[in-house]
PDB file of C-alpha atoms and ligand atoms in Angstrom:
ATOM      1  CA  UNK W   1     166.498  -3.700 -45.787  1.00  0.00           C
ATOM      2  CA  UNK W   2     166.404  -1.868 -42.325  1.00  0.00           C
ATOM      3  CA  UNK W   3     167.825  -4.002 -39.566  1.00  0.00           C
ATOM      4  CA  UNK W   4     164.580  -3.794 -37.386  1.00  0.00           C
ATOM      5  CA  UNK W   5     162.513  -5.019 -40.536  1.00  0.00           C
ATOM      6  CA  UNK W   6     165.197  -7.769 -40.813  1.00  0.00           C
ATOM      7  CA  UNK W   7     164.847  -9.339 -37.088  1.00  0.00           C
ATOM      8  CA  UNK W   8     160.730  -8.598 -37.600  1.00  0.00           C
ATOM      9  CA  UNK W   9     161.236 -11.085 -40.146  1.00  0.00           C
ATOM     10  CA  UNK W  10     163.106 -13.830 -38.874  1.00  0.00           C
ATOM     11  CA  UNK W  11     162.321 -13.364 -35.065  1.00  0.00           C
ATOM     12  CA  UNK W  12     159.263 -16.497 -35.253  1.00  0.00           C
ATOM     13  CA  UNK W  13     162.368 -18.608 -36.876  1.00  0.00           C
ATOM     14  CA  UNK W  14     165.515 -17.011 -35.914  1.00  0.00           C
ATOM     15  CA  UNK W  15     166.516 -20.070 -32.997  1.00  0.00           C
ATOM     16  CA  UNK W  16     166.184 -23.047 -35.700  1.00  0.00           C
ATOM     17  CA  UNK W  17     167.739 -20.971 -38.641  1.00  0.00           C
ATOM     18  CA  UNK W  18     170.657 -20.282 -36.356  1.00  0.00           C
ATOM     19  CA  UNK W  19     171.072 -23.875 -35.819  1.00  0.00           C
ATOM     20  CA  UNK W  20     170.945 -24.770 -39.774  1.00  0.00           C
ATOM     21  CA  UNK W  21     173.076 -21.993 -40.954  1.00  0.00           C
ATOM     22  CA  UNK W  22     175.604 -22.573 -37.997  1.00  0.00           C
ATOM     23  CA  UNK W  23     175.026 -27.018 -38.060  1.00  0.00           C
ATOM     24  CA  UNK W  24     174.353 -26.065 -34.256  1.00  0.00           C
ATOM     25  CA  UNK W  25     178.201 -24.677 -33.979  1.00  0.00           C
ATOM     26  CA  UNK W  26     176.406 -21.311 -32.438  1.00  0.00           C
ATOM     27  CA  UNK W  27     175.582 -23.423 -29.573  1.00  0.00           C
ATOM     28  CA  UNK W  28     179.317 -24.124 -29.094  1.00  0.00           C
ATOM     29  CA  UNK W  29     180.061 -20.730 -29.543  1.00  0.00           C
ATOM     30  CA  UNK W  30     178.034 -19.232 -26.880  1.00  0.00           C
ATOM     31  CA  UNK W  31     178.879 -21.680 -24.453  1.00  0.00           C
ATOM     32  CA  UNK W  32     182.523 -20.785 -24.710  1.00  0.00           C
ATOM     33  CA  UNK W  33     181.839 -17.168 -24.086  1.00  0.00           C
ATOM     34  CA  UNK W  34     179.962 -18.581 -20.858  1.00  0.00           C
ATOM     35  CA  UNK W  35     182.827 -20.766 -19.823  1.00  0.00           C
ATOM     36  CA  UNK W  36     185.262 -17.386 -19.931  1.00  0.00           C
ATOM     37  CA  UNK W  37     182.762 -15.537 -18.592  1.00  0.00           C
ATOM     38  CA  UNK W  38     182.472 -18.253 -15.466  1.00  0.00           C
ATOM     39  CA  UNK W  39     179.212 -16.999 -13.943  1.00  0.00           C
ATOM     40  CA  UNK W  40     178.592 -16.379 -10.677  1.00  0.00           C
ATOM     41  CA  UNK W  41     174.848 -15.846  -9.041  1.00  0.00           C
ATOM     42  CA  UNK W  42     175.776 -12.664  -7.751  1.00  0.00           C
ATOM     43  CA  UNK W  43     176.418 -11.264 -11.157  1.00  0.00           C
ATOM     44  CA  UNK W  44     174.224  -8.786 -12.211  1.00  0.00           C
ATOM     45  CA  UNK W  45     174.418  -9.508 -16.128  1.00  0.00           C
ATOM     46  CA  UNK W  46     172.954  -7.476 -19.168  1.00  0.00           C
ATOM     47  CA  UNK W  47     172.672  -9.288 -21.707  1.00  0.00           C
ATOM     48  CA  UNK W  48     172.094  -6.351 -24.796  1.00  0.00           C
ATOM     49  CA  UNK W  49     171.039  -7.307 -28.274  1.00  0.00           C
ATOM     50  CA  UNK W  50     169.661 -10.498 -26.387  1.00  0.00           C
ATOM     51  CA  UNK W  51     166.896 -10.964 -29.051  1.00  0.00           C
ATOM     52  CA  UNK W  52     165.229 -14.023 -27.628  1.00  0.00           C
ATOM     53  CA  UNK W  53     167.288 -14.393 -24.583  1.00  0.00           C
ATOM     54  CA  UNK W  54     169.150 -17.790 -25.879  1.00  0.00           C
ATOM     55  CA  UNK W  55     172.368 -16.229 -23.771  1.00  0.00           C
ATOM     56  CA  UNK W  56     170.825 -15.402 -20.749  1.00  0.00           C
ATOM     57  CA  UNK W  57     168.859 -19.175 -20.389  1.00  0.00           C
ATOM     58  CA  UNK W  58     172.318 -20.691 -20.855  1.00  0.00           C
ATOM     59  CA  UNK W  59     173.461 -18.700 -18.127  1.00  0.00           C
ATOM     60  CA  UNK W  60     170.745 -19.596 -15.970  1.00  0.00           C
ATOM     61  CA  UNK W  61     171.233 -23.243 -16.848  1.00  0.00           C
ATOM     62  CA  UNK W  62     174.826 -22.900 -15.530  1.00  0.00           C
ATOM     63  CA  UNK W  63     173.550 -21.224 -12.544  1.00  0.00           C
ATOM     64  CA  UNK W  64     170.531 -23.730 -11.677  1.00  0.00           C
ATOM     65  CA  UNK W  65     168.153 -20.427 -12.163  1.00  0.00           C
ATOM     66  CA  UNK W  66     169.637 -19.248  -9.524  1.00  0.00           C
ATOM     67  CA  UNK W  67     170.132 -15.651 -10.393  1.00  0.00           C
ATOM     68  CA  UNK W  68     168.063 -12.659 -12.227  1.00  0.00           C
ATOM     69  CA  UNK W  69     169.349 -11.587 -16.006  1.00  0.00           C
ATOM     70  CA  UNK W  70     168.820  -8.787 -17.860  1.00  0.00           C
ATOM     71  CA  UNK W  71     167.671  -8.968 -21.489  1.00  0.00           C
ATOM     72  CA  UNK W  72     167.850  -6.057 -23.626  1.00  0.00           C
ATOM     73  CA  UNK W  73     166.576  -5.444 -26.995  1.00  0.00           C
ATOM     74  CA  UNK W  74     165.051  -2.919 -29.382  1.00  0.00           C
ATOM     75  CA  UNK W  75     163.173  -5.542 -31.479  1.00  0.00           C
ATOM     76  CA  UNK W  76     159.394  -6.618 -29.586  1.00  0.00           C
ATOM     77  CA  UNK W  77     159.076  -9.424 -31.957  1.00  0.00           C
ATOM     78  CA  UNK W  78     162.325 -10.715 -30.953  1.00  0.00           C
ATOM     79  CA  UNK W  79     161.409 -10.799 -27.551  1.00  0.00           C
ATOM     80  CA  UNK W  80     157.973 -11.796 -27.709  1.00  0.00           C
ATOM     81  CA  UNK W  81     159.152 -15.289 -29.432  1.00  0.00           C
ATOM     82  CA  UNK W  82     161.611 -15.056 -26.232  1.00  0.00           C
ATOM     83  CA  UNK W  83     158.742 -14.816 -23.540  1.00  0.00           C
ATOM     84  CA  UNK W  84     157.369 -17.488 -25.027  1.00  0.00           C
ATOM     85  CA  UNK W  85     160.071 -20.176 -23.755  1.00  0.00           C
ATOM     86  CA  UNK W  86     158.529 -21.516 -20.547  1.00  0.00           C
ATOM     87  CA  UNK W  87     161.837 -22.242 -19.040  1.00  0.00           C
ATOM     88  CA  UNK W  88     163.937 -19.847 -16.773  1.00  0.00           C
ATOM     89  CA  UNK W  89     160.702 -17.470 -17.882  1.00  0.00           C
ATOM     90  CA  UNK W  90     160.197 -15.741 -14.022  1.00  0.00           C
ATOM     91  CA  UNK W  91     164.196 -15.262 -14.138  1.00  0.00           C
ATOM     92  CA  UNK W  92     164.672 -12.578 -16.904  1.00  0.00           C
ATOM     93  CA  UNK W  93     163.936  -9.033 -17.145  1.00  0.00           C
ATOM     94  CA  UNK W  94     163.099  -7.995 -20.807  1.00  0.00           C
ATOM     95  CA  UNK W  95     163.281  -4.168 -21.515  1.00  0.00           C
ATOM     96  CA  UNK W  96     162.967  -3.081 -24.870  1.00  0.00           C
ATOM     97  CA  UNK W  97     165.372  -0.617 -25.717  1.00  0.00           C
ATOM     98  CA  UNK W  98     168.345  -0.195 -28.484  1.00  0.00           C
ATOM     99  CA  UNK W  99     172.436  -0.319 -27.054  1.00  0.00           C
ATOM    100  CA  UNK W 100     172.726   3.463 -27.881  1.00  0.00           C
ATOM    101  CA  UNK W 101     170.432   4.489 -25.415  1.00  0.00           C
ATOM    102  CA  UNK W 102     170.238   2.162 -22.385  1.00  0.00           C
ATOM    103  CA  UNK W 103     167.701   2.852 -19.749  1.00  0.00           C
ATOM    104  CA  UNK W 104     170.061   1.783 -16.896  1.00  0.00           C
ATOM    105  CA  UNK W 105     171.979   3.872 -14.440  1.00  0.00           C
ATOM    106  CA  UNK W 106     175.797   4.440 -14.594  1.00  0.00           C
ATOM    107  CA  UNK W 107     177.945   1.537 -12.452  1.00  0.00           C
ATOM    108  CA  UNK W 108     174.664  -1.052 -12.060  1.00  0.00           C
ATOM    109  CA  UNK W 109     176.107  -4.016 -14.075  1.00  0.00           C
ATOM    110  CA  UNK W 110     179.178  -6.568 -13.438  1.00  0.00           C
ATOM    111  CA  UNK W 111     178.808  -7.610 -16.557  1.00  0.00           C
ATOM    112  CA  UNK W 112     177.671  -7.170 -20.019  1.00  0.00           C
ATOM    113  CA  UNK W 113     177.349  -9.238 -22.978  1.00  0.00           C
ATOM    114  CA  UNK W 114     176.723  -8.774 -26.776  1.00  0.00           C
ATOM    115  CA  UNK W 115     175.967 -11.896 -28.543  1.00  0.00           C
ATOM    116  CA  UNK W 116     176.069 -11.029 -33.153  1.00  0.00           C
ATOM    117  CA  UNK W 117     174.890  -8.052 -31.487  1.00  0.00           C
ATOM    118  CA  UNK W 118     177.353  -5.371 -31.918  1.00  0.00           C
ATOM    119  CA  UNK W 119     176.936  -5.928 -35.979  1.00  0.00           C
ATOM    120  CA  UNK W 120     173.905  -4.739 -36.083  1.00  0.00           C
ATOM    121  CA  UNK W 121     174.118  -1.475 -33.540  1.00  0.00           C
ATOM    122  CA  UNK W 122     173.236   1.764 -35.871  1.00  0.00           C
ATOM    123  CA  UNK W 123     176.128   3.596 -34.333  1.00  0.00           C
ATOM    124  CA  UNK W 124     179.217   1.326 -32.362  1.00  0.00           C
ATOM    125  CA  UNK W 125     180.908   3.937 -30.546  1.00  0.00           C
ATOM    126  CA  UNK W 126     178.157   5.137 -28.825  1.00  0.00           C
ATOM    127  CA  UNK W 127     176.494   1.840 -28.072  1.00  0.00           C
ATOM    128  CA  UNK W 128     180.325   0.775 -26.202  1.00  0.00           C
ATOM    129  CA  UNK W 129     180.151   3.976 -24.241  1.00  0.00           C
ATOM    130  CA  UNK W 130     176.939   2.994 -23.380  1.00  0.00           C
ATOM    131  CA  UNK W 131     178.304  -0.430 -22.736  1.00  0.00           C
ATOM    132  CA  UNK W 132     181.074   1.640 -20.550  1.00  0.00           C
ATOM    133  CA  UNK W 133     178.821   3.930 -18.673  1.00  0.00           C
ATOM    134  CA  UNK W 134     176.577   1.535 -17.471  1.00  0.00           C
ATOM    135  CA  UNK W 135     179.523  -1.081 -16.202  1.00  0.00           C
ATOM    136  CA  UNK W 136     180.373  -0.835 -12.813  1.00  0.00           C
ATOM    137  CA  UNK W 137     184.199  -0.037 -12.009  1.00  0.00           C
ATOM    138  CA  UNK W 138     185.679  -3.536 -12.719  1.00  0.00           C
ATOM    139  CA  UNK W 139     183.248  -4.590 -14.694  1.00  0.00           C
ATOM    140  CA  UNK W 140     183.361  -6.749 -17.696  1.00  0.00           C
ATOM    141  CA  UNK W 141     182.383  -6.576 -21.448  1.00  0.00           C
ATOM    142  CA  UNK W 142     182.242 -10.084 -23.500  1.00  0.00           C
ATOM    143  CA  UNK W 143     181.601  -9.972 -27.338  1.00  0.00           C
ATOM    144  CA  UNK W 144     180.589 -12.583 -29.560  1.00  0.00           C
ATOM    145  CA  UNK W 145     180.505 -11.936 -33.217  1.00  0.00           C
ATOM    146  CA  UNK W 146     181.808 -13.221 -36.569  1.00  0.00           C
ATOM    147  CA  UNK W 147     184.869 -12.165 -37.018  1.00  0.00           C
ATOM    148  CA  UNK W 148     188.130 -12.540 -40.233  1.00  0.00           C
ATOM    149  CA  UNK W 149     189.263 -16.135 -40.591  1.00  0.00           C
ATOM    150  CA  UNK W 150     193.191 -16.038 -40.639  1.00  0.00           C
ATOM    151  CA  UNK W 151     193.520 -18.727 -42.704  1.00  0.00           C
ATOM    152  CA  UNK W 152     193.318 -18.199 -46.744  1.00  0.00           C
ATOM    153  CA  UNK W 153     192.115 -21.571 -47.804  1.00  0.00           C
ATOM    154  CA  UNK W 154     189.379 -21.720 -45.170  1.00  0.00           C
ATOM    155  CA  UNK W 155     188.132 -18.198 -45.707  1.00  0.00           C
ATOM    156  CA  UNK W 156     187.492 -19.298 -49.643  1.00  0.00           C
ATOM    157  CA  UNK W 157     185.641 -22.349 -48.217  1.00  0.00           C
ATOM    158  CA  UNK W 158     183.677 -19.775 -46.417  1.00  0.00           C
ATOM    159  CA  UNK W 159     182.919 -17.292 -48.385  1.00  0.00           C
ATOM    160  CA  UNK W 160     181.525 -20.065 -50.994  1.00  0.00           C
ATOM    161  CA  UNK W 161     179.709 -21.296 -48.073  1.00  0.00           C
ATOM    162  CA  UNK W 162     178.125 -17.789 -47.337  1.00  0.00           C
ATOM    163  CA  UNK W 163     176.950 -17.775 -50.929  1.00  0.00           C
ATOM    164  CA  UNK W 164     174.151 -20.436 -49.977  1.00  0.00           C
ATOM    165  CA  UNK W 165     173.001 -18.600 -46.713  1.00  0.00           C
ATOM    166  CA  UNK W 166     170.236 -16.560 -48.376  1.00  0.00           C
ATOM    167  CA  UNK W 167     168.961 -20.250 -50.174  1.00  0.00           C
ATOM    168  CA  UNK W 168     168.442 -21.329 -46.174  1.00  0.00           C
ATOM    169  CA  UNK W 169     166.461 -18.521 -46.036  1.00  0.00           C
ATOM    170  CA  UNK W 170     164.330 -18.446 -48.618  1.00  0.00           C
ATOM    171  CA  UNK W 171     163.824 -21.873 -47.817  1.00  0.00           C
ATOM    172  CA  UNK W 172     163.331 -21.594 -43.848  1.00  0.00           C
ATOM    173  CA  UNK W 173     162.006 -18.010 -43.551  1.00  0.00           C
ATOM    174  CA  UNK W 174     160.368 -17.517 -46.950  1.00  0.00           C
ATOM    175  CA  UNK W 175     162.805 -14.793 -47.995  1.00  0.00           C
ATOM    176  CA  UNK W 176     166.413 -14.566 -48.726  1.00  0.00           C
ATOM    177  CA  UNK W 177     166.891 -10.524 -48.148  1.00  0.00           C
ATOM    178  CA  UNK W 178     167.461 -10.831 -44.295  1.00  0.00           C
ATOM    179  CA  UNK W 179     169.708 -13.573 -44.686  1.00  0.00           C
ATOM    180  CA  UNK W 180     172.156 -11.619 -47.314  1.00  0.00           C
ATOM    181  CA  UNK W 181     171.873  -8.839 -44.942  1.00  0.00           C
ATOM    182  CA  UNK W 182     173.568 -11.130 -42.546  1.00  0.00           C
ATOM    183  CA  UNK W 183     176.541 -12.033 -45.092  1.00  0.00           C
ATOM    184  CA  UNK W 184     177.017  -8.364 -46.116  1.00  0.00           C
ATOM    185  CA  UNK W 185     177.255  -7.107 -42.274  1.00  0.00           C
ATOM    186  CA  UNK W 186     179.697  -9.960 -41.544  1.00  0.00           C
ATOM    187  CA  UNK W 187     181.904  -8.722 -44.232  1.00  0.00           C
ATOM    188  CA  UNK W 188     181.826  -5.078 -43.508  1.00  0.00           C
ATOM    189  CA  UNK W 189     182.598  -6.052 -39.689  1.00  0.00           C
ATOM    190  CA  UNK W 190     185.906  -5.071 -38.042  1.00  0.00           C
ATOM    191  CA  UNK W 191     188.360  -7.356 -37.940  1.00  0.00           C
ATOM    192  CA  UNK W 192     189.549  -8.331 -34.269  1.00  0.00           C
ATOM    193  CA  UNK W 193     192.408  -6.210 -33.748  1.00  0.00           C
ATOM    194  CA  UNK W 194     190.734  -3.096 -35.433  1.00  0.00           C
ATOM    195  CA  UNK W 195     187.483  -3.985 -32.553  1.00  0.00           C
ATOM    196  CA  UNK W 196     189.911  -4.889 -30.144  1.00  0.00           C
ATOM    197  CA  UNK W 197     191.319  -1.097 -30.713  1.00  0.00           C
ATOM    198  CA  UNK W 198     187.753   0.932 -30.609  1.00  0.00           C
ATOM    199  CA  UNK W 199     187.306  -0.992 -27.362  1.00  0.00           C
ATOM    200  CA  UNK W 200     190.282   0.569 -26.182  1.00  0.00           C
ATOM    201  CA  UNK W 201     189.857   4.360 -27.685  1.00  0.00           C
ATOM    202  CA  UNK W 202     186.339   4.000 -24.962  1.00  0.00           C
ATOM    203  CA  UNK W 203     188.323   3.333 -21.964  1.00  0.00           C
ATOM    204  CA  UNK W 204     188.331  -0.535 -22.067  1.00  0.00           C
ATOM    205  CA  UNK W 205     190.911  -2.273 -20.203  1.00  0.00           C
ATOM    206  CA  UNK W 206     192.895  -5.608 -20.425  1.00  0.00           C
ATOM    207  CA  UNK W 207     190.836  -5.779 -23.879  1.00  0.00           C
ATOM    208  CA  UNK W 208     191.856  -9.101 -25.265  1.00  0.00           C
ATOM    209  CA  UNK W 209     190.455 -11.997 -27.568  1.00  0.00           C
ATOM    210  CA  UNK W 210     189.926 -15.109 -28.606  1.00  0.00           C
ATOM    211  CA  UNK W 211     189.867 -17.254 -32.126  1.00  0.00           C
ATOM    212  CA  UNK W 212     187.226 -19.880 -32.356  1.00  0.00           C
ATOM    213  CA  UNK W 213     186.921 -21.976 -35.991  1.00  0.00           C
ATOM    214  CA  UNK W 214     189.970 -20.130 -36.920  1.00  0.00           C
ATOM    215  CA  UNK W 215     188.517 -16.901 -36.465  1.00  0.00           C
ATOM    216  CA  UNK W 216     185.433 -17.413 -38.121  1.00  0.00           C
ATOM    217  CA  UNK W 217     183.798 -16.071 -34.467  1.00  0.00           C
ATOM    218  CA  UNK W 218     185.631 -14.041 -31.670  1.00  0.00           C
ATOM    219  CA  UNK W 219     184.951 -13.824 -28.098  1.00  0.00           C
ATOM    220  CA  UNK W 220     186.235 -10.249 -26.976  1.00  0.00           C
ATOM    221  CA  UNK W 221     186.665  -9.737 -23.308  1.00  0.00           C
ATOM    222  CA  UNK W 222     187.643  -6.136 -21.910  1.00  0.00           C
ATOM    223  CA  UNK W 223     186.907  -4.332 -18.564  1.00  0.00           C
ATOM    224  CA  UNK W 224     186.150  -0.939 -17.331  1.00  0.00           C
TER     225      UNK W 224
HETATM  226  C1  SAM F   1     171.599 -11.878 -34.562  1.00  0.00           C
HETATM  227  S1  SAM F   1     170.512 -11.376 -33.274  1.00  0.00           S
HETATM  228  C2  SAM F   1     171.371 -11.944 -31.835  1.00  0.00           C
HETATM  229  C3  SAM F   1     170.455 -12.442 -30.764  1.00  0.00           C
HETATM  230  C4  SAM F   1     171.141 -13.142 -29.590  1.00  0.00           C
HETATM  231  N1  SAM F   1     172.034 -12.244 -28.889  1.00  0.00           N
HETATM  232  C5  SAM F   1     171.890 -14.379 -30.015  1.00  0.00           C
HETATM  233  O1  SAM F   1     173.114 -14.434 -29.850  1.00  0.00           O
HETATM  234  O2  SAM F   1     171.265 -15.325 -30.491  1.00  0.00           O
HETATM  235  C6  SAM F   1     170.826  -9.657 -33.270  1.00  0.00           C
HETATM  236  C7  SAM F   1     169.923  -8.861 -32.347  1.00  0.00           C
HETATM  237  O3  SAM F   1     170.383  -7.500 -32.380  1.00  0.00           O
HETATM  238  C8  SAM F   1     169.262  -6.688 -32.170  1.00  0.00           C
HETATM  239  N2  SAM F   1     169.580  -5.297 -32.543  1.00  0.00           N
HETATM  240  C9  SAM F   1     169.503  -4.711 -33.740  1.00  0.00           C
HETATM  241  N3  SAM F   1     169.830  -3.410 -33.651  1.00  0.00           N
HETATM  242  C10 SAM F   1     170.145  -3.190 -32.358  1.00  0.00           C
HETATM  243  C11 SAM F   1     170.546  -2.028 -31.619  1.00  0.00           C
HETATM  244  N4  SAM F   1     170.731  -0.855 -32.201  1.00  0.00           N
HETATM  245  N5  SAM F   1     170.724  -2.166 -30.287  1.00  0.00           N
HETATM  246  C12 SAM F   1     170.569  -3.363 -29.671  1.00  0.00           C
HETATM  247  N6  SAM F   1     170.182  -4.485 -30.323  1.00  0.00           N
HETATM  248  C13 SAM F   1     169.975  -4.388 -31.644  1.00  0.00           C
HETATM  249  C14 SAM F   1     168.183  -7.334 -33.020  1.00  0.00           C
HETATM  250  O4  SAM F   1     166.893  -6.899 -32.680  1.00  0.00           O
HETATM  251  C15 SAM F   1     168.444  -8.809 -32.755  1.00  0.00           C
HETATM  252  O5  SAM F   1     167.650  -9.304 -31.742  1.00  0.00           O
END
């Protein structure tokens, strides 16, 4: 299964089938990224793989609406179930385009953010110099993604637990395929040293990150 075919799929139910799969801990997640992230309303904030902009309205939340984001994505039906969400609607840009070809100019952003984004790019190095190019000096890159738990007895628990992801979604979504696409791409993922070291090969700075659940999610935080 293509990846585009996979989010055409799930887009109409990918908010609630985040929340089963997760029990809501995604919301957790996210919001952690936001508190290290500390927003500001001057910020001008991509927000890339941003499927149906869940990131960017937390951010706006934080921020009373008081700021513009930037929500980028290759997937229409992603973003069409986003434009649908009446609140902070007027306060985000949507562009449709994928990370390894951003139609932004070099140095316009203060920050960017990939939310189980980076998973899913076709080719990673050249979506994180895209990532790179488009940051302005100083700038700052945040990364959430599922990551290698460190412990041995909770990564078993896990991966038993993984086992029953594609049941959600043949329940949920009326097809398991996207949802073992999901397990597979966690697995293959880099662990967060080895992604904490291609961030650095691009130029990164101060690249550093954070646990959560044991490592079951990282928050990676690096500047140009
Ligand atoms: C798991 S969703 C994450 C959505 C949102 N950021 C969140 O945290 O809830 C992954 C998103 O990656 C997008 N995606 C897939 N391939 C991509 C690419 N090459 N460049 C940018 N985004 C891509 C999908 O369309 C989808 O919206």
């Amino acid at each position: 299964m293509k990846t585009q075919e996979v989010f055409n799929k799930v887009a109409n139910k990918y908010d609630l089938m985040n929340d089963v799969m997760s029990f809501g801990a995604h919301r957790f997640w996210k919001e952690l990224l936001i508190d290290w992230l500390s927003p500001k309303n001057k910020m001008n904030i991509v927000d890339v793989a941003g499927g149906t902009g869940d990131i960017a309205r937390r951010i706006l939340k934080r921020l009373d609406g008081n700021s513009m984001i930037t929500v980028c994505d290759p997937n229409k039906e992603m973003i069409n179930e986003g434009k649908k969400i009446k609140k902070y609607k007027d306060k985000i840009k949507w562009i449709v385009a994928p990370a390894e070809k951003l139609p932004f100019e070099d140095n316009s952003f203060d920050v960017y953010i990939v939310s189980f984004g980076v998973r899913n790019f076709s080719n990673i190095d050249k979506a994180l110099s895209e990532a790179y190019r488009i940051l302005k000096p100083g700038g700052r890159f945040l990364c959430l993604e599922f990551s290698k738990i460190q412990n041995k007895n909770i990564n078993q628990l896990y991966q038993y637990y993984s086992k029953t992801i594609p049941v959600f979604g043949k329940i949920i979504v009326g097809d398991e395929k996207p949802y073992e696409y999901l397990t597979r791409t966690i697995k293959k993922f880099h662990g967060q040293n080895e992604f904490k070291s291609i961030l650095e090969k691009i130029n990164f700075e101060k690249v550093e990150y954070r646990n959560i659940f044991n490592g079951v999610v990282a928050i990676h935080s690096a500047y140009k």
